[in-house]
Amino acid sequence: MGEHFTKIASEIENVSFISSKAVDQTKSAEKKVGILGHSATDINKVTETISNISDQTNFLALNATIEAAQGITDVNEHVAQSSAMSEDISGNINHVSKMTNSISENSNNVMAQEKS
């Protein structure tokens, strides 16, 4: 019977060793899961930052588009104003040209009357 108790004691010692190893491995796994949790939190922070930068970039792009459209509208208004001013100037030049021709004709008529 002594041999039987020795074998049981040996098995208990073996089970105790295996249990101790399992506890150690569980603690190690627990630490690694904790590290992964912290890493996941850090990754989430980076993702949020990237998302915020993306939102800001989209806002800036939209703002630039609006500014460009406003600039085009302003340019179109200036072109229209310039065109209207050019038409006015052209009309004034035409009027001055007709008056000059009329004065020239009157001068020619006066000179022709003096010669006769």
JSON list of C-alpha atoms in Angstrom, two decimals:
[
{"chain": "A", "resi": 1, "resn": "MET", "atom": "CA", "xyz": [0.00, 0.00, 0.00]},
{"chain": "A", "resi": 2, "resn": "GLY", "atom": "CA", "xyz": [2.89, 2.32, 0.56]},
{"chain": "A", "resi": 3, "resn": "GLU", "atom": "CA", "xyz": [3.71, 2.13, -3.08]},
{"chain": "A", "resi": 4, "resn": "HIS", "atom": "CA", "xyz": [0.15, 3.08, -3.91]},
{"chain": "A", "resi": 5, "resn": "PHE", "atom": "CA", "xyz": [0.35, 6.21, -1.70]},
{"chain": "A", "resi": 6, "resn": "THR", "atom": "CA", "xyz": [3.65, 7.14, -3.28]},
{"chain": "A", "resi": 7, "resn": "LYS", "atom": "CA", "xyz": [2.09, 6.90, -6.73]},
{"chain": "A", "resi": 8, "resn": "ILE", "atom": "CA", "xyz": [-0.91, 9.01, -5.63]},
{"chain": "A", "resi": 9, "resn": "ALA", "atom": "CA", "xyz": [1.45, 11.57, -4.06]},
{"chain": "A", "resi": 10, "resn": "SER", "atom": "CA", "xyz": [3.44, 11.67, -7.31]},
{"chain": "A", "resi": 11, "resn": "GLU", "atom": "CA", "xyz": [0.26, 12.18, -9.34]},
{"chain": "A", "resi": 12, "resn": "ILE", "atom": "CA", "xyz": [-0.89, 14.94, -6.97]},
{"chain": "A", "resi": 13, "resn": "GLU", "atom": "CA", "xyz": [2.50, 16.60, -7.34]},
{"chain": "A", "resi": 14, "resn": "ASN", "atom": "CA", "xyz": [2.23, 16.32, -11.15]},
{"chain": "A", "resi": 15, "resn": "VAL", "atom": "CA", "xyz": [-1.33, 17.77, -11.16]},
{"chain": "A", "resi": 16, "resn": "SER", "atom": "CA", "xyz": [-0.14, 20.56, -8.85]},
{"chain": "A", "resi": 17, "resn": "PHE", "atom": "CA", "xyz": [2.73, 21.35, -11.24]},
{"chain": "A", "resi": 18, "resn": "ILE", "atom": "CA", "xyz": [0.38, 21.37, -14.27]},
{"chain": "A", "resi": 19, "resn": "SER", "atom": "CA", "xyz": [-2.11, 23.57, -12.39]},
{"chain": "A", "resi": 20, "resn": "SER", "atom": "CA", "xyz": [0.68, 25.96, -11.42]},
{"chain": "A", "resi": 21, "resn": "LYS", "atom": "CA", "xyz": [1.80, 26.14, -15.07]},
{"chain": "A", "resi": 22, "resn": "ALA", "atom": "CA", "xyz": [-1.80, 26.78, -16.18]},
{"chain": "A", "resi": 23, "resn": "VAL", "atom": "CA", "xyz": [-2.11, 29.61, -13.65]},
{"chain": "A", "resi": 24, "resn": "ASP", "atom": "CA", "xyz": [1.16, 31.14, -14.88]},
{"chain": "A", "resi": 25, "resn": "GLN", "atom": "CA", "xyz": [0.02, 30.89, -18.52]},
{"chain": "A", "resi": 26, "resn": "THR", "atom": "CA", "xyz": [-3.36, 32.39, -17.62]},
{"chain": "A", "resi": 27, "resn": "LYS", "atom": "CA", "xyz": [-1.64, 35.32, -15.88]},
{"chain": "A", "resi": 28, "resn": "SER", "atom": "CA", "xyz": [0.60, 35.81, -18.92]},
{"chain": "A", "resi": 29, "resn": "ALA", "atom": "CA", "xyz": [-2.40, 35.71, -21.25]},
{"chain": "A", "resi": 30, "resn": "GLU", "atom": "CA", "xyz": [-4.22, 38.18, -18.98]},
{"chain": "A", "resi": 31, "resn": "LYS", "atom": "CA", "xyz": [-1.28, 40.62, -19.23]},
{"chain": "A", "resi": 32, "resn": "LYS", "atom": "CA", "xyz": [-1.22, 40.25, -23.02]},
{"chain": "A", "resi": 33, "resn": "VAL", "atom": "CA", "xyz": [-4.98, 40.87, -23.24]},
{"chain": "A", "resi": 34, "resn": "GLY", "atom": "CA", "xyz": [-4.47, 44.01, -21.12]},
{"chain": "A", "resi": 35, "resn": "ILE", "atom": "CA", "xyz": [-1.75, 45.20, -23.48]},
{"chain": "A", "resi": 36, "resn": "LEU", "atom": "CA", "xyz": [-4.00, 44.49, -26.47]},
{"chain": "A", "resi": 37, "resn": "GLY", "atom": "CA", "xyz": [-6.77, 46.48, -24.78]},
{"chain": "A", "resi": 38, "resn": "HIS", "atom": "CA", "xyz": [-4.46, 49.48, -24.36]},
{"chain": "A", "resi": 39, "resn": "SER", "atom": "CA", "xyz": [-3.31, 49.11, -27.96]},
{"chain": "A", "resi": 40, "resn": "ALA", "atom": "CA", "xyz": [-6.92, 49.00, -29.16]},
{"chain": "A", "resi": 41, "resn": "THR", "atom": "CA", "xyz": [-7.62, 52.20, -27.20]},
{"chain": "A", "resi": 42, "resn": "ASP", "atom": "CA", "xyz": [-4.58, 53.88, -28.77]},
{"chain": "A", "resi": 43, "resn": "ILE", "atom": "CA", "xyz": [-5.63, 52.72, -32.24]},
{"chain": "A", "resi": 44, "resn": "ASN", "atom": "CA", "xyz": [-9.12, 54.09, -31.60]},
{"chain": "A", "resi": 45, "resn": "LYS", "atom": "CA", "xyz": [-7.63, 57.49, -30.64]},
{"chain": "A", "resi": 46, "resn": "VAL", "atom": "CA", "xyz": [-5.56, 57.55, -33.84]},
{"chain": "A", "resi": 47, "resn": "THR", "atom": "CA", "xyz": [-8.63, 56.60, -35.88]},
{"chain": "A", "resi": 48, "resn": "GLU", "atom": "CA", "xyz": [-10.64, 59.41, -34.27]},
{"chain": "A", "resi": 49, "resn": "THR", "atom": "CA", "xyz": [-7.84, 61.88, -35.02]},
{"chain": "A", "resi": 50, "resn": "ILE", "atom": "CA", "xyz": [-7.69, 60.76, -38.66]},
{"chain": "A", "resi": 51, "resn": "SER", "atom": "CA", "xyz": [-11.47, 61.07, -38.89]},
{"chain": "A", "resi": 52, "resn": "ASN", "atom": "CA", "xyz": [-11.33, 64.60, -37.46]},
{"chain": "A", "resi": 53, "resn": "ILE", "atom": "CA", "xyz": [-8.59, 65.57, -39.90]},
{"chain": "A", "resi": 54, "resn": "SER", "atom": "CA", "xyz": [-10.65, 64.11, -42.74]},
{"chain": "A", "resi": 55, "resn": "ASP", "atom": "CA", "xyz": [-13.71, 66.11, -41.64]},
{"chain": "A", "resi": 56, "resn": "GLN", "atom": "CA", "xyz": [-11.65, 69.29, -41.45]},
{"chain": "A", "resi": 57, "resn": "THR", "atom": "CA", "xyz": [-10.13, 68.62, -44.87]},
{"chain": "A", "resi": 58, "resn": "ASN", "atom": "CA", "xyz": [-13.59, 68.09, -46.36]},
{"chain": "A", "resi": 59, "resn": "PHE", "atom": "CA", "xyz": [-14.77, 71.33, -44.76]},
{"chain": "A", "resi": 60, "resn": "LEU", "atom": "CA", "xyz": [-11.77, 73.22, -46.15]},
{"chain": "A", "resi": 61, "resn": "ALA", "atom": "CA", "xyz": [-12.35, 71.73, -49.60]},
{"chain": "A", "resi": 62, "resn": "LEU", "atom": "CA", "xyz": [-16.00, 72.78, -49.49]},
{"chain": "A", "resi": 63, "resn": "ASN", "atom": "CA", "xyz": [-15.01, 76.25, -48.34]},
{"chain": "A", "resi": 64, "resn": "ALA", "atom": "CA", "xyz": [-12.44, 76.52, -51.15]},
{"chain": "A", "resi": 65, "resn": "THR", "atom": "CA", "xyz": [-15.09, 75.45, -53.66]},
{"chain": "A", "resi": 66, "resn": "ILE", "atom": "CA", "xyz": [-17.48, 78.10, -52.37]},
{"chain": "A", "resi": 67, "resn": "GLU", "atom": "CA", "xyz": [-14.73, 80.72, -52.46]},
{"chain": "A", "resi": 68, "resn": "ALA", "atom": "CA", "xyz": [-13.82, 79.72, -56.02]},
{"chain": "A", "resi": 69, "resn": "ALA", "atom": "CA", "xyz": [-17.45, 79.92, -57.10]},
{"chain": "A", "resi": 70, "resn": "GLN", "atom": "CA", "xyz": [-17.73, 83.34, -55.48]},
{"chain": "A", "resi": 71, "resn": "GLY", "atom": "CA", "xyz": [-14.53, 84.39, -57.24]},
{"chain": "A", "resi": 72, "resn": "ILE", "atom": "CA", "xyz": [-15.91, 83.24, -60.59]},
{"chain": "A", "resi": 73, "resn": "THR", "atom": "CA", "xyz": [-19.13, 85.15, -59.89]},
{"chain": "A", "resi": 74, "resn": "ASP", "atom": "CA", "xyz": [-17.11, 88.26, -59.05]},
{"chain": "A", "resi": 75, "resn": "VAL", "atom": "CA", "xyz": [-15.03, 87.89, -62.21]},
{"chain": "A", "resi": 76, "resn": "ASN", "atom": "CA", "xyz": [-18.20, 87.43, -64.30]},
{"chain": "A", "resi": 77, "resn": "GLU", "atom": "CA", "xyz": [-19.67, 90.58, -62.73]},
{"chain": "A", "resi": 78, "resn": "HIS", "atom": "CA", "xyz": [-16.51, 92.54, -63.53]},
{"chain": "A", "resi": 79, "resn": "VAL", "atom": "CA", "xyz": [-16.50, 91.23, -67.09]},
{"chain": "A", "resi": 80, "resn": "ALA", "atom": "CA", "xyz": [-20.15, 92.25, -67.50]},
{"chain": "A", "resi": 81, "resn": "GLN", "atom": "CA", "xyz": [-19.39, 95.70, -66.06]},
{"chain": "A", "resi": 82, "resn": "SER", "atom": "CA", "xyz": [-16.35, 96.04, -68.33]},
{"chain": "A", "resi": 83, "resn": "SER", "atom": "CA", "xyz": [-18.43, 95.00, -71.31]},
{"chain": "A", "resi": 84, "resn": "ALA", "atom": "CA", "xyz": [-21.11, 97.56, -70.46]},
{"chain": "A", "resi": 85, "resn": "MET", "atom": "CA", "xyz": [-18.46, 100.24, -69.99]},
{"chain": "A", "resi": 86, "resn": "SER", "atom": "CA", "xyz": [-16.87, 99.28, -73.32]},
{"chain": "A", "resi": 87, "resn": "GLU", "atom": "CA", "xyz": [-20.24, 99.64, -75.01]},
{"chain": "A", "resi": 88, "resn": "ASP", "atom": "CA", "xyz": [-20.71, 103.06, -73.39]},
{"chain": "A", "resi": 89, "resn": "ILE", "atom": "CA", "xyz": [-17.23, 104.13, -74.46]},
{"chain": "A", "resi": 90, "resn": "SER", "atom": "CA", "xyz": [-17.83, 102.81, -77.97]},
{"chain": "A", "resi": 91, "resn": "GLY", "atom": "CA", "xyz": [-21.09, 104.77, -78.11]},
{"chain": "A", "resi": 92, "resn": "ASN", "atom": "CA", "xyz": [-19.33, 107.93, -76.90]},
{"chain": "A", "resi": 93, "resn": "ILE", "atom": "CA", "xyz": [-16.55, 107.47, -79.45]},
{"chain": "A", "resi": 94, "resn": "ASN", "atom": "CA", "xyz": [-19.16, 106.97, -82.18]},
{"chain": "A", "resi": 95, "resn": "HIS", "atom": "CA", "xyz": [-20.99, 110.12, -81.03]},
{"chain": "A", "resi": 96, "resn": "VAL", "atom": "CA", "xyz": [-17.74, 112.14, -80.96]},
{"chain": "A", "resi": 97, "resn": "SER", "atom": "CA", "xyz": [-16.86, 110.78, -84.42]},
{"chain": "A", "resi": 98, "resn": "LYS", "atom": "CA", "xyz": [-20.26, 111.87, -85.82]},
{"chain": "A", "resi": 99, "resn": "MET", "atom": "CA", "xyz": [-19.88, 115.30, -84.22]},
{"chain": "A", "resi": 100, "resn": "THR", "atom": "CA", "xyz": [-16.37, 115.60, -85.64]},
{"chain": "A", "resi": 101, "resn": "ASN", "atom": "CA", "xyz": [-17.66, 114.64, -89.09]},
{"chain": "A", "resi": 102, "resn": "SER", "atom": "CA", "xyz": [-20.50, 117.18, -88.74]},
{"chain": "A", "resi": 103, "resn": "ILE", "atom": "CA", "xyz": [-18.07, 119.91, -87.68]},
{"chain": "A", "resi": 104, "resn": "SER", "atom": "CA", "xyz": [-15.79, 118.95, -90.57]},
{"chain": "A", "resi": 105, "resn": "GLU", "atom": "CA", "xyz": [-18.73, 119.16, -93.02]},
{"chain": "A", "resi": 106, "resn": "ASN", "atom": "CA", "xyz": [-19.78, 122.51, -91.59]},
{"chain": "A", "resi": 107, "resn": "SER", "atom": "CA", "xyz": [-16.22, 123.77, -91.89]},
{"chain": "A", "resi": 108, "resn": "ASN", "atom": "CA", "xyz": [-16.04, 122.53, -95.48]},
{"chain": "A", "resi": 109, "resn": "ASN", "atom": "CA", "xyz": [-19.38, 124.24, -96.26]},
{"chain": "A", "resi": 110, "resn": "VAL", "atom": "CA", "xyz": [-18.19, 127.52, -94.70]},
{"chain": "A", "resi": 111, "resn": "MET", "atom": "CA", "xyz": [-14.96, 127.35, -96.69]},
{"chain": "A", "resi": 112, "resn": "ALA", "atom": "CA", "xyz": [-16.83, 126.56, -99.87]},
{"chain": "A", "resi": 113, "resn": "GLN", "atom": "CA", "xyz": [-19.14, 129.54, -99.31]},
{"chain": "A", "resi": 114, "resn": "GLU", "atom": "CA", "xyz": [-16.19, 131.86, -98.72]},
{"chain": "A", "resi": 115, "resn": "LYS", "atom": "CA", "xyz": [-14.59, 130.76, -101.99]},
{"chain": "A", "resi": 116, "resn": "SER", "atom": "CA", "xyz": [-17.72, 131.45, -103.94]}
]
